Amino acid sequence: MHFVPKLAFAIGAALAPFASPALAEADPSAIIRIGSLYEPQNLDNTAGAGQGINEAFNDNVYEALFRLNDDGSVVPVLAADHTVSEDGLTHTFTLRDGVTFHSGDPLTAADVKYSIERVTAETSKSSRKNSLSTITGVETPDDKTVVVTLSARSISLPYNLSYVWVVNDAATDITASEDGTGPYVLDDWKRGSAISLKAFEGYWGEKPKNAGAVISYFTEAAALDNALLTDALDLVTTIQSPDALAQFEDPARYTISEGNSTVKEIMAYNDRVAPFDNVKVRKALARGIDKQKLLEAIWGDRGMVLGSFVPPTDPWYEDLTGVDAYDPESAKALLAEAGHPDGFTFTLETPNYDPHPITAEFIKAELAKIGVTVNINIITANEWYTKVYQAKDFQATLQEHVNHRDVVFYGNPDFYWGYDNADVTRLIAEAEQAETEAGHTEKLREANAIITEEAASNWFFLYPQIVVSAANVTGYPVNGLNSQFFLRGIEKSN
Amino acid sequence: MGRYLLRRTFVLALSLIAAGLVLFVLLRLLPGDPAAALLGVGADDAQIAAAREQVGSDQPIWVQLGRFLSDLARFDLGKSFVSNQPVLPEILARLTITLPLTLAAFTLALCLAVPLGIIAAARADRWYGALISTISQFGLAVPVFWIGILLVWLVAIEWRLLPASGFPIDGWGDPWAAIKALILPVVTIALVMSASLLRYVRSATLDVLGADYLRKARALGETQAQALIRHGIRNGAVPVISILGIELASTLLGAVVVERVFTLPGLGSMLLLGIQQRDYPSVQGVLLISTLLVLLIGFAADVIQRLIDPRLRDPGAGR
């Protein structure tokens, strides 16, 4: 990890709830009542369930060969042993003994093969499918051994496998039921309302510190806050506005924790089309917007200003806020150099939910000062996907990018923003084929420096990850990387 | 009457088919693609194509229409694109919240509006008659979600008497918990609905009060209350019932807002989510079932009017 000292402190403080013991006696029979805004659409993470299913099920109901921990580290879970051949193309995984699925079936290598192939299948909707595209074969020489062969080295394979749920190969349809190996089983799911999980008696590992959880889903952030205020919930996984926090400031009743999310608010240009195919124009727009003021307007003193697409929880993070720091005068000079001394006009495709409309208004006001006119076009999330992401029919757009380790998107010239730099594509490909973690990190840092220097997009700020709980609830994850929310450590005292 | 019922049933079926066709076309005119709801940032072109094939949005619109109509003819509302679950059972499950909510709100609104409306008309010259009219005017002016938010703040947050939102995960398994969850939403809808109903009841009563037959009843020695109860209510009810039908139907559809304020997993929230995700089968299913309910309510209002008023049953009678 490469944090600047201030951040290291912030994360240390944010991790404190993990370490601090509950004040009173914890109750192992407690059911933790959780409120969330992210209801899964179905229960299968390869069938378009959305980020909510990661929150509810990752490492709670389903486990994987590896787990992405809340601090960003990757640790083995169902893999007891992992060896890599000399050429890096053959990975051999030995499975942990004594693991059973919730249905009672024992875990075998065939289940792991089935699970990997579910994600790489043609019908898979997993956004991680691409990252597993180097897999050419999965063999199961015996019940405990899985051999994965690759077409090229892939240093991130364990990390990418942390997204692959291990599912019982006998389970036919898991869009409305489950059969995983995790510490919780699905007790009930009422669409539009809640998911209830209870501790799995036959779990192979350490028992969870609670008897289960009910995750209730809300569509209105205010209703979510009210439920916590009226003791109908023990904790809420995300607070959406700093104004809402004032209600929870009594430390005798509530604990507010702020961790690092991976949610980045950015303005992506269509780098294929004029004037955004010109690096000088992009740099001018980066210098023309006071990101600190924007962040304060939306999040008060929370969150952090971004200098690049990489957040501090990615190992290749470095502080690049100085590269195109706020400087309207040099922005105007750059525009003149680029052949736009009187500015230009562009349309900003703006998703219709917070914080995009406010961000768009702010950008419009800021860019007017350097002579650039912004036409704001408000669109729904669905239109964004079809018009911007799929058809690439846009000039510039606002979007919150939620994924962890997603700077690699800049290595794909076909991605919606169309950033195309052969050096970056090469560095990102080389990074994946690195032999060591250090080599991987170094290559990606190098790529990110170029992407930032060319202002491929305009990266504004990282959302804060704010969890608020009742004061008698401890042990929950605070960063929520990849939208995960591990339940097993949560303790509630009476 | 038998012939009338037959004719009405035929019109009802025809209206339903027409509504279904309009819905089908309108939904597909909206920009967006249902496949998008299934995919995230990072999906490649092949995945997008596969998703479009799965939901059928890669097909020409007439092929989609043919599939829709043939499913409908078999009373099959299809499977949700996003949840992959059949639409009809989910609608029925959600109706166990929306129907009690609407009917309870409607009943409460009637209980408030009818006596208060009659008092406001019969005692229009007294201070309390005027007060009732004034308050109902206020009730017409405030939006339903505002009342909802106010009630949540007062009753749930300040007094801690009832839950602020949500519905028990086991539904009506614990009836008392389910009832408690519905009280505030019911009161919210009833307050707003009774304000408008009250005004209809009041004006219908005023009409009746000025009618010749009532004056005659008074002249024959009945008190105003006796005359109203014996002759007034039945006469005044005829116009009010058609309004009631419309009000009940609009409450059913208007429950969307209240369900959102109170996070109730009813039909309204299913509709809203379906529209956001372009989940055509869900939206079509919810709207078809709601259209059916609205048509049935109108049908029932007509039949009740005919039962009350013999002139409607047989246009020749009473002349």
CSV table of N, CA, C and O in Angstrom, one decimal, chain B residues 135 207 268 307:
chain,number,residue,atom,x,y,z
B,135,ILE,N,-61.0,23.7,5.9
B,135,ILE,CA,-60.0,22.7,6.1
B,135,ILE,C,-59.9,21.8,4.9
B,135,ILE,O,-58.8,21.4,4.5
B,207,ASP,N,-77.3,20.1,-3.2
B,207,ASP,CA,-78.3,20.0,-4.3
B,207,ASP,C,-79.6,19.3,-3.7
B,207,ASP,O,-80.7,19.7,-4.0
B,268,GLY,N,-47.0,-0.1,-6.8
B,268,GLY,CA,-46.4,1.2,-7.3
B,268,GLY,C,-44.9,1.2,-7.4
B,268,GLY,O,-44.3,1.6,-8.4
B,307,LEU,N,-78.3,-0.1,-9.4
B,307,LEU,CA,-79.1,-0.7,-8.4
B,307,LEU,C,-79.8,0.4,-7.5
B,307,LEU,O,-81.0,0.2,-7.1
